[in-house]
Amino acid sequence: MTQPLAVAPSSSRTAATPGTAADRTAAPGPAGSAAATLGTAGLVTVLLGAFLPMLDFFIVNVALPTIDHDLAAGPAVLELVAAGYGIAFAVLLVLGGRLGDTYGRRRLFVVGAAAFALTSLACGLAPGAWSLVAARAAQGASAALLIPQVLGTITAATEGARRGRALSVYGAVGGISVVIGQVLGGMLVAADLFGTGWRSVFLLNVPFALLAVVLAVRYVPESKAPRAARIDVPGTVLLTAALVSLLIPLMEGRAAGWPLWSWVLLALFPVLAVAFGVVERRAERRGDTPLVPPSLLRIPEMRRGLGIALPYFAGFGGFMFVIAVALQQGLHLGPVAAGWALVPMAVGYFSASLAGPRLISRWGSRVLSAGAVVQAAGLATLALTVTADWAHFSPLRMAPGVALAGIGQGLIGTPLFRVVLAKVPAARAGVGSGVLATGQQSSLALGVATLGTLYLSLSPSLGLDRALVLCLGIQLLGSFTILYLTTRLPRSIG
C-alpha cells in the first residue's frame, strides 16, 4: 500500500468537469485536500509530456549531417549538440523530481512543458552552431523538469492495477519513442518542410508541448509531498559533478582525441561518487532530506530494478546508435531507409508492451526473464546474419533478429518501471521517479558513448561487420546479466 496522497487544494480541480468519472477529481476530504486520481485524459497528457523529451534524445541524430553542412559545426561541436541535451537531462532529473515533490508535480509539469516548447523554438531558430549547443543544453534542462513529474504523478495519483497499467504504458512509450525518433527525424529532414530542413526536427515539439500545457491545467491533478523539503544543495552539486565527470569525457573524448582533461575527469568520477554517497548518508542521519535518500535505495524492488535498468538501457541505447551507423556506413542507406529498417523492432516492442500487463498479472517477474532470453535470441540471430553474408546484408535479412530483440526488450522494459516504483511511497514519488529517470538517461548515454566509441574505433581495423558482431556480442552478455538479475526479483510484481 502507498502512503496517503497529499494534494494541493484547488477549486478548479474539485469542480465538476465534462468527461468520464475517471477524469474528475473526487470531492474534498476532511483535511480539505482533494483525493485526486489520474484519469484517462490526464494519463494521456502526462504520457505526451514524457514522449516529447524521449523522442528528442534520438530524433536529432539523423539530422546531424545536415546541421554540420548548414552551420559548419565540425565533429566536436556536433557531439556537443547531441551530448549537451543528454548531459543536462541526466544531471538535473533528480533535482526536477525533488522540485515536483516540494512545489507540486502538476505545476512543475506545466513549467517544464512550457520551457520545453520555448527551448525547442530556440533550437529551431538557432543562428549558429554554438547557439544551438546552448539551446540544446537548455532544452535538456527543461526536459529534466518535465519527465520526473510524469512518473511522480502516475505513482502518486494511481493505485493497484491502474498504476501497474499506467507504468507499463509509460515503459512502452519510452521504447517506441526511440525507434520513432530515428524514423521521424529522417523523414522530416528529407521532407524539408517550408525550407526548414533540420530545424523542423525541433520546431515540431512546440505545438505539442504547448498542447500538453493546456491539457495538464485541465486534466492532471496536483500532488506534492506532505511536507516540503529543502533542496539538498551539496548533494545536487556532487551528483551533477559526478555525472558530468563520467558522461562528458565518454561522449566527447573520442572526438577530441582523448586529451588529458578527459582522463582527469574520468579519474574524478569514483571520488565524486563516493563523496556523494557519504554526504547523502550523513544528511539522512541528521534528519535532513537528501537528494537521493539512501533509505529509498534500501527498498529491494528499487535497488534490484535499478540493477537491471543499467545493462538494459545501456544495451538499448548502444544498439540503436551502432545499428544506425552500421546501416548508413556499411549499407550506405539514407537516414529514412535506415530508420525504416528498425520498424520490425518497433512492432515487436509495441506488441510485447501491449501483452505485457496481462502476462505480468499471470507470470510476474518470469516475464522479465523470458524477455532477456528472447532479446538474447534476437541479438544472436542478428550476429549470425551479419557473419553469414555481410555482402548481402539488408533490412529484410535483419528483420527477424531485430524483431526478436524488440519483443524481448518490450517484455523487459514494460514491467521494469513497475518493479522499480512498486513500493515507493507516494510522498517520495517525485524523488523515486527522478532516480529512475536519471538511471535511464545516464545508462542510455553510457551505452551510446561506450559501444558507440568501441564500434567507431574498431571498424576501420576490424571491418564494419566484425566490429558490429563484437558489439552485438557485448550486448548479448548484457542480456545474460539481465537474465541472472531477474531471478533475484520477487515472483509477484505489484
Coordinates of C-alpha atoms in Angstrom, one line a residue:
M1 CA 0.0 0.0 0.0
T2 CA 1.2 3.6 -0.7
Q3 CA 1.0 6.3 1.8
P4 CA -1.9 8.8 1.6
L5 CA -1.6 11.2 -1.2
A6 CA -1.2 14.9 -0.3
V7 CA -2.6 17.2 -2.9
A8 CA -2.9 20.9 -3.0
P9 CA -6.4 22.4 -2.7
S10 CA -7.7 23.7 -6.0
S11 CA -11.2 24.8 -6.6
S12 CA -10.8 24.4 -10.3
R13 CA -9.9 20.7 -9.8
T14 CA -12.7 19.9 -7.5
A15 CA -15.4 21.4 -9.6
A16 CA -17.3 19.1 -11.9
T17 CA -15.9 18.9 -15.4
P18 CA -17.1 17.2 -18.6
G19 CA -15.7 13.7 -19.2
T20 CA -15.7 10.3 -17.6
A21 CA -15.8 9.8 -13.9
A22 CA -12.2 8.7 -14.0
D23 CA -11.2 12.1 -15.4
R24 CA -12.8 14.0 -12.5
T25 CA -11.2 14.6 -9.1
A26 CA -13.0 13.4 -6.0
A27 CA -14.7 15.6 -3.6
P28 CA -12.5 17.3 -0.9
G29 CA -11.7 15.1 2.1
P30 CA -11.9 16.1 5.7
A31 CA -8.5 17.7 5.6
G32 CA -9.5 20.0 2.9
S33 CA -7.4 18.5 0.2
A34 CA -8.8 16.6 -2.9
A35 CA -8.3 12.9 -3.1
A36 CA -7.1 13.3 -6.7
T37 CA -6.9 10.5 -9.1
L38 CA -5.3 10.4 -12.6
G39 CA -7.9 9.8 -15.2
T40 CA -7.6 8.6 -18.8
A41 CA -7.3 12.2 -20.2
G42 CA -4.7 13.0 -17.5
L43 CA -2.7 9.9 -18.3
V44 CA -2.6 10.7 -22.0
T45 CA -1.5 14.2 -21.1
V46 CA 1.4 13.2 -18.9
L47 CA 2.4 10.5 -21.5
L48 CA 2.5 13.2 -24.1
G49 CA 4.8 15.1 -21.8
A50 CA 7.1 12.1 -21.5
F51 CA 7.1 11.2 -25.2
L52 CA 8.5 14.5 -26.4
P53 CA 11.7 14.6 -24.4
M54 CA 12.4 10.9 -25.0
L55 CA 11.8 11.4 -28.7
D56 CA 14.2 14.4 -28.8
F57 CA 17.0 12.4 -27.3
F58 CA 17.3 10.4 -30.6
I59 CA 15.5 12.4 -33.3
V60 CA 18.4 14.8 -33.7
N61 CA 20.9 12.0 -34.6
V62 CA 19.8 11.7 -38.2
A63 CA 19.8 15.5 -38.6
L64 CA 23.4 16.0 -37.5
P65 CA 25.0 15.7 -41.1
T66 CA 22.6 18.4 -42.3
I67 CA 23.3 20.6 -39.3
D68 CA 27.0 20.2 -39.9
H69 CA 26.5 21.3 -43.5
D70 CA 24.3 24.3 -42.7
L71 CA 26.2 25.6 -39.7
A72 CA 29.7 24.4 -40.4
A73 CA 29.7 22.9 -36.9
G74 CA 32.5 20.3 -37.1
P75 CA 32.6 16.9 -35.4
A76 CA 33.4 18.1 -31.9
V77 CA 30.6 20.7 -31.9
L78 CA 28.2 18.2 -33.4
E79 CA 29.0 15.8 -30.5
L80 CA 28.0 18.7 -28.1
V81 CA 24.7 19.2 -30.0
A82 CA 23.8 15.6 -29.1
A83 CA 25.6 15.3 -25.8
G84 CA 24.6 18.7 -24.3
Y85 CA 20.9 17.7 -24.2
G86 CA 21.6 14.3 -22.7
I87 CA 24.0 15.6 -20.1
A88 CA 21.8 18.4 -18.9
F89 CA 18.8 16.0 -18.9
A90 CA 20.6 13.3 -16.8
V91 CA 22.2 15.5 -14.2
L92 CA 19.1 17.6 -13.3
L93 CA 16.5 14.8 -13.3
V94 CA 16.7 14.0 -9.6
L95 CA 16.5 17.8 -8.7
G96 CA 13.5 18.0 -11.0
G97 CA 11.8 15.2 -9.1
R98 CA 12.5 16.9 -5.8
L99 CA 11.1 20.3 -7.0
G100 CA 7.9 18.5 -8.0
D101 CA 7.6 16.9 -4.6
T102 CA 8.0 20.3 -3.0
Y103 CA 6.2 22.7 -5.2
G104 CA 3.6 20.5 -6.9
R105 CA 4.0 18.0 -9.7
R106 CA 1.4 19.5 -12.0
R107 CA 2.9 22.9 -11.5
L108 CA 6.4 21.7 -12.4
F109 CA 4.9 19.7 -15.4
V110 CA 3.4 22.8 -16.8
V111 CA 6.6 24.8 -16.2
G112 CA 8.7 22.1 -17.8
A113 CA 6.4 21.7 -20.8
A114 CA 6.3 25.4 -21.4
A115 CA 10.1 25.6 -21.1
F116 CA 10.5 22.7 -23.4
A117 CA 8.4 24.5 -26.1
L118 CA 10.4 27.7 -25.6
T119 CA 13.8 25.9 -25.8
S120 CA 12.7 23.8 -28.8
L121 CA 11.8 27.1 -30.6
A122 CA 15.3 28.4 -29.7
C123 CA 16.9 25.3 -31.1
G124 CA 14.9 25.6 -34.3
L125 CA 15.8 29.3 -34.7
A126 CA 19.5 29.0 -33.7
P127 CA 21.6 31.2 -36.0
G128 CA 24.9 29.3 -35.3
A129 CA 26.4 26.1 -34.1
W130 CA 27.3 27.3 -30.6
S131 CA 23.9 28.9 -30.0
L132 CA 22.4 25.6 -31.0
V133 CA 24.6 23.8 -28.4
A134 CA 23.4 26.3 -25.7
A135 CA 19.8 25.9 -26.7
R136 CA 20.1 22.1 -26.6
A137 CA 21.5 22.2 -23.1
A138 CA 18.6 24.4 -22.0
Q139 CA 16.2 22.0 -23.7
G140 CA 17.7 19.1 -21.8
A141 CA 17.3 21.1 -18.5
S142 CA 13.6 21.7 -19.3
A143 CA 13.1 18.0 -20.0
A144 CA 14.6 17.3 -16.6
L145 CA 11.8 19.4 -15.0
L146 CA 9.2 17.6 -17.1
I147 CA 9.9 13.9 -17.0
P148 CA 10.0 13.2 -13.2
Q149 CA 6.6 14.8 -12.9
V150 CA 5.2 12.2 -15.3
L151 CA 6.4 9.2 -13.2
G152 CA 5.7 11.1 -10.0
T153 CA 2.1 11.9 -10.9
I154 CA 1.5 8.3 -12.1
T155 CA 2.9 6.9 -8.8
A156 CA 1.2 9.4 -6.5
A157 CA -2.3 9.6 -8.2
T158 CA -2.9 5.9 -9.2
E159 CA -3.0 2.7 -7.2
G160 CA -3.1 -1.0 -7.6
A161 CA -3.8 -2.4 -11.1
R162 CA -4.3 1.0 -12.6
R163 CA -0.8 2.1 -11.5
G164 CA 0.6 -1.1 -13.0
R165 CA -1.1 -0.5 -16.3
A166 CA 0.0 3.2 -16.4
L167 CA 3.6 2.3 -15.7
S168 CA 3.5 -0.4 -18.4
V169 CA 2.2 2.1 -20.9
Y170 CA 5.0 4.5 -19.8
G171 CA 7.6 1.9 -20.5
A172 CA 6.1 1.2 -23.9
V173 CA 6.1 4.9 -24.8
G174 CA 9.8 5.2 -23.8
G175 CA 10.8 2.3 -26.1
I176 CA 8.6 3.3 -29.1
S177 CA 9.8 6.9 -28.9
V178 CA 13.4 5.8 -29.6
V179 CA 12.5 4.0 -32.8
I180 CA 10.1 6.6 -33.9
G181 CA 12.7 9.3 -33.3
Q182 CA 15.1 7.6 -35.8
V183 CA 12.3 7.2 -38.5
L184 CA 10.6 10.6 -38.0
G185 CA 13.9 12.5 -37.9
G186 CA 14.9 11.2 -41.2
M187 CA 11.5 11.9 -42.8
L188 CA 11.4 15.5 -41.5
V189 CA 14.9 16.3 -42.8
A190 CA 14.2 14.7 -46.2
A191 CA 10.8 16.5 -46.5
D192 CA 12.4 19.9 -45.8
L193 CA 9.0 21.4 -44.8
F194 CA 8.8 25.0 -45.9
G195 CA 12.5 25.1 -46.3
T196 CA 13.2 24.4 -42.6
G197 CA 15.4 21.4 -43.2
W198 CA 16.8 20.1 -39.9
R199 CA 15.1 22.9 -38.0
S200 CA 11.7 21.1 -38.3
V201 CA 13.1 18.4 -36.0
F202 CA 13.0 20.9 -33.2
L203 CA 10.1 23.1 -34.3
L204 CA 7.8 20.1 -34.3
N205 CA 7.9 20.0 -30.5
V206 CA 6.5 23.5 -30.0
P207 CA 2.8 22.9 -30.7
F208 CA 2.7 19.6 -28.9
A209 CA 4.4 20.9 -25.8
L210 CA 2.0 23.8 -25.6
L211 CA -0.9 21.4 -26.0
A212 CA 0.5 19.4 -23.1
V213 CA 0.4 22.6 -21.0
V214 CA -3.2 23.3 -21.8
L215 CA -4.3 19.7 -21.2
A216 CA -2.4 19.5 -17.9
V217 CA -4.1 22.5 -16.4
R218 CA -7.5 20.8 -17.1
Y219 CA -6.9 17.1 -16.6
V220 CA -3.8 16.5 -14.4
P221 CA -4.4 16.5 -10.6
E222 CA -2.0 18.4 -8.4
S223 CA 0.1 16.4 -5.9
K224 CA 3.1 17.0 -3.7
A225 CA 4.8 15.6 -0.7
P226 CA 3.0 16.3 2.6
R227 CA 6.0 18.3 4.0
A228 CA 8.1 20.5 1.7
A229 CA 11.8 19.6 2.0
R230 CA 14.7 22.0 1.4
I231 CA 16.8 21.5 -1.7
D232 CA 19.9 19.4 -0.9
V233 CA 22.5 21.8 -2.4
P234 CA 25.6 19.8 -1.5
G235 CA 24.0 16.6 -2.9
T236 CA 22.8 18.3 -6.1
V237 CA 26.3 19.8 -6.7
L238 CA 28.1 16.5 -6.1
L239 CA 25.7 14.4 -8.2
T240 CA 25.9 16.8 -11.1
A241 CA 29.7 16.9 -10.9
A242 CA 29.9 13.1 -10.7
L243 CA 27.7 12.5 -13.8
V244 CA 29.4 15.3 -15.7
S245 CA 32.8 13.8 -15.0
L246 CA 31.6 10.5 -16.4
L247 CA 29.5 11.5 -19.3
I248 CA 31.4 14.4 -20.9
P249 CA 34.7 12.5 -21.4
L250 CA 32.8 9.4 -22.7
M251 CA 30.8 11.5 -25.1
E252 CA 33.4 14.0 -26.1
G253 CA 36.8 12.2 -25.5
R254 CA 37.0 10.4 -28.9
A255 CA 36.0 13.4 -31.0
A256 CA 38.6 15.5 -29.1
G257 CA 41.4 12.8 -29.4
W258 CA 41.3 11.8 -25.7
P259 CA 43.1 14.8 -24.3
L260 CA 44.4 14.9 -20.7
W261 CA 41.3 16.6 -19.3
S262 CA 39.2 13.6 -20.4
W263 CA 41.3 11.2 -18.3
V264 CA 41.4 13.6 -15.4
L265 CA 37.6 13.8 -15.4
L266 CA 37.2 10.0 -15.6
A267 CA 39.6 9.6 -12.6
L268 CA 37.5 12.1 -10.6
F269 CA 34.2 10.2 -11.2
P270 CA 34.7 7.5 -8.5
V271 CA 35.9 10.1 -6.0
L272 CA 32.9 12.3 -6.6
A273 CA 30.5 9.3 -6.5
V274 CA 31.8 8.2 -3.1
A275 CA 31.7 11.7 -1.8
F276 CA 28.1 12.0 -2.9
G277 CA 27.2 8.8 -1.1
V278 CA 28.8 9.9 2.1
V279 CA 27.1 13.3 2.1
E280 CA 23.7 11.7 1.5
R281 CA 24.1 9.2 4.3
R282 CA 25.1 12.0 6.7
A283 CA 22.2 14.2 5.7
E284 CA 19.7 11.4 6.3
R285 CA 21.2 10.6 9.7
R286 CA 20.9 14.2 10.7
G287 CA 17.2 14.1 9.9
D288 CA 17.6 16.2 6.7
T289 CA 16.1 15.2 3.4
P290 CA 18.9 14.2 1.0
L291 CA 18.6 14.5 -2.8
V292 CA 18.7 10.6 -3.1
P293 CA 17.7 9.2 0.3
P294 CA 19.8 6.1 1.0
S295 CA 16.7 4.5 2.6
L296 CA 15.0 4.7 -0.8
L297 CA 17.7 2.6 -2.3
R298 CA 17.2 0.1 0.5
I299 CA 13.8 -0.8 -0.9
P300 CA 14.6 -4.2 -2.5
E301 CA 12.4 -3.7 -5.6
M302 CA 14.0 -0.3 -6.4
R303 CA 17.6 -1.5 -5.8
R304 CA 17.2 -4.6 -7.9
G305 CA 15.2 -2.9 -10.6
L306 CA 17.9 -0.2 -11.0
G307 CA 20.4 -3.0 -11.3
I308 CA 18.5 -4.4 -14.3
A309 CA 18.0 -0.9 -15.7
L310 CA 21.7 -0.2 -16.1
P311 CA 22.5 -3.1 -18.6
Y312 CA 19.1 -2.9 -20.2
F313 CA 19.1 0.8 -21.1
A314 CA 22.9 0.9 -21.8
G315 CA 22.4 -2.0 -24.3
F316 CA 19.3 -0.4 -25.8
G317 CA 21.0 3.0 -26.3
G318 CA 24.2 1.4 -27.7
F319 CA 22.2 -0.9 -30.0
M320 CA 20.2 1.9 -31.6
F321 CA 23.4 4.0 -32.2
V322 CA 25.6 1.2 -33.5
I323 CA 23.0 -0.3 -35.8
A324 CA 22.1 3.1 -37.3
V325 CA 25.8 3.9 -38.0
A326 CA 26.3 0.4 -39.5
L327 CA 23.3 0.7 -41.8
Q328 CA 24.4 4.2 -43.1
Q329 CA 28.1 3.5 -43.3
G330 CA 28.0 -0.2 -44.2
L331 CA 25.0 -0.4 -46.4
H332 CA 25.0 3.3 -47.5
L333 CA 21.4 3.7 -46.6
G334 CA 19.9 7.2 -46.2
P335 CA 18.5 8.3 -42.9
V336 CA 14.9 7.5 -43.8
A337 CA 15.7 4.0 -45.1
A338 CA 17.9 3.3 -42.0
G339 CA 15.1 4.4 -39.8
W340 CA 12.5 2.2 -41.5
A341 CA 14.9 -0.8 -41.1
L342 CA 14.1 -0.7 -37.4
V343 CA 10.4 -0.8 -37.8
P344 CA 10.3 -4.5 -37.1
M345 CA 11.9 -3.8 -33.7
A346 CA 9.2 -1.1 -33.0
V347 CA 6.4 -3.6 -34.0
G348 CA 7.9 -6.3 -31.8
Y349 CA 8.4 -3.9 -28.8
F350 CA 4.9 -2.5 -29.1
S351 CA 3.3 -5.9 -29.4
A352 CA 5.1 -7.1 -26.3
S353 CA 4.2 -4.0 -24.4
L354 CA 0.5 -4.5 -25.2
A355 CA 0.6 -8.1 -24.0
G356 CA 2.9 -7.2 -21.0
P357 CA 0.3 -6.2 -18.4
R358 CA -1.7 -9.4 -19.0
L359 CA 1.5 -11.6 -18.9
I360 CA 2.7 -9.9 -15.7
S361 CA -0.5 -10.5 -13.9
R362 CA -0.2 -14.2 -14.6
W363 CA 3.6 -14.8 -14.6
G364 CA 5.1 -12.0 -12.6
S365 CA 8.8 -11.4 -12.8
R366 CA 9.2 -14.5 -15.1
V367 CA 8.1 -12.1 -17.9
L368 CA 11.4 -10.2 -17.5
S369 CA 13.4 -13.4 -17.5
A370 CA 11.6 -14.5 -20.7
G371 CA 12.3 -11.1 -22.2
A372 CA 16.0 -11.5 -21.5
V373 CA 16.1 -14.9 -23.3
V374 CA 14.1 -13.6 -26.3
Q375 CA 16.4 -10.5 -26.5
A376 CA 19.5 -12.7 -26.4
A377 CA 18.0 -14.8 -29.2
G378 CA 17.4 -11.8 -31.3
L379 CA 20.9 -10.4 -30.8
A380 CA 22.4 -13.8 -31.6
T381 CA 20.2 -14.2 -34.7
L382 CA 21.3 -10.7 -35.9
A383 CA 25.0 -11.5 -35.2
L384 CA 24.8 -14.8 -37.2
T385 CA 23.1 -13.0 -40.1
V386 CA 25.9 -10.4 -40.2
T387 CA 28.6 -13.2 -40.0
A388 CA 27.0 -15.4 -42.6
D389 CA 26.8 -12.9 -45.5
W390 CA 27.7 -9.3 -44.8
A391 CA 28.0 -8.5 -48.5
H392 CA 24.2 -9.1 -48.9
F393 CA 23.1 -7.9 -45.5
S394 CA 19.9 -5.8 -45.8
P395 CA 17.0 -4.5 -43.8
L396 CA 15.0 -7.5 -45.0
R397 CA 17.6 -10.0 -43.8
M398 CA 18.0 -8.3 -40.4
A399 CA 14.2 -8.2 -39.8
P400 CA 13.9 -11.5 -37.8
G401 CA 16.8 -10.6 -35.5
V402 CA 15.6 -7.0 -34.7
A403 CA 12.0 -8.1 -34.4
L404 CA 13.0 -10.8 -31.8
A405 CA 15.2 -8.2 -30.0
G406 CA 12.3 -5.8 -29.9
I407 CA 9.9 -8.3 -28.4
G408 CA 12.5 -9.2 -25.7
Q409 CA 13.1 -5.5 -25.0
G410 CA 9.4 -4.9 -24.7
L411 CA 9.0 -7.8 -22.2
I412 CA 11.8 -6.3 -20.1
G413 CA 11.1 -2.6 -20.3
T414 CA 7.3 -2.8 -19.8
P415 CA 7.4 -4.2 -16.3
L416 CA 10.7 -2.7 -15.3
F417 CA 9.1 0.6 -14.3
R418 CA 6.6 -1.2 -12.2
V419 CA 9.3 -3.1 -10.4
V420 CA 11.4 -0.1 -9.5
L421 CA 8.5 2.1 -8.3
A422 CA 6.2 -0.6 -6.9
K423 CA 7.0 0.1 -3.2
V424 CA 7.9 3.8 -3.4
P425 CA 5.6 5.8 -1.0
A426 CA 3.5 8.4 -2.7
A427 CA 5.3 11.1 -0.6
R428 CA 8.6 10.1 -2.3
A429 CA 7.1 9.6 -5.8
G430 CA 9.0 12.5 -7.3
V431 CA 12.4 11.7 -6.0
G432 CA 11.9 8.0 -6.7
S433 CA 10.9 8.8 -10.3
G434 CA 13.8 11.2 -10.6
V435 CA 16.3 8.5 -9.5
L436 CA 14.8 6.0 -12.1
A437 CA 14.8 8.6 -14.9
T438 CA 18.4 9.6 -14.1
G439 CA 19.4 5.9 -14.3
Q440 CA 17.5 5.5 -17.5
Q441 CA 19.0 8.6 -19.3
S442 CA 22.5 8.1 -17.9
S443 CA 22.5 4.4 -19.0
L444 CA 21.3 5.4 -22.5
A445 CA 24.1 7.9 -22.7
L446 CA 26.6 5.5 -21.3
G447 CA 25.6 2.8 -23.9
V448 CA 25.9 5.2 -26.8
A449 CA 29.3 6.5 -25.5
T450 CA 30.9 3.1 -24.8
L451 CA 29.5 0.9 -27.5
G452 CA 29.5 3.8 -30.0
T453 CA 33.1 4.7 -29.3
L454 CA 34.1 1.0 -29.4
Y455 CA 32.4 0.5 -32.8
L456 CA 33.8 3.7 -34.4
S457 CA 37.3 2.9 -33.1
L458 CA 37.4 -0.7 -34.2
S459 CA 35.5 -0.6 -37.5
P460 CA 38.5 0.8 -39.5
S461 CA 40.8 -2.1 -38.5
L462 CA 38.3 -5.0 -38.0
G463 CA 35.8 -4.0 -40.6
L464 CA 32.3 -2.9 -40.2
D465 CA 30.9 -6.4 -40.0
R466 CA 33.3 -7.7 -37.3
A467 CA 33.0 -4.6 -35.2
L468 CA 29.2 -4.9 -35.3
V469 CA 29.4 -8.5 -34.3
L470 CA 31.7 -7.7 -31.4
C471 CA 29.3 -5.0 -30.2
L472 CA 26.3 -7.4 -30.5
G473 CA 28.3 -10.0 -28.5
I474 CA 28.8 -7.5 -25.7
Q475 CA 25.1 -6.7 -25.7
L476 CA 24.4 -10.5 -25.6
L477 CA 26.4 -10.7 -22.4
G478 CA 24.3 -7.8 -21.1
S479 CA 21.2 -9.9 -21.8
F480 CA 22.6 -12.8 -19.7
T481 CA 23.3 -10.4 -16.9
I482 CA 19.7 -9.2 -17.0
L483 CA 18.5 -12.8 -17.0
Y484 CA 20.5 -13.5 -13.8
L485 CA 19.3 -10.3 -12.1
T486 CA 15.6 -11.1 -12.9
T487 CA 15.9 -14.3 -10.9
R488 CA 16.6 -12.1 -7.8
L489 CA 13.3 -10.3 -8.1
P490 CA 10.2 -11.3 -6.2
R491 CA 7.9 -13.5 -8.2
S492 CA 4.9 -11.2 -7.9
I493 CA 5.1 -7.7 -9.3
G494 CA 2.9 -5.0 -7.7

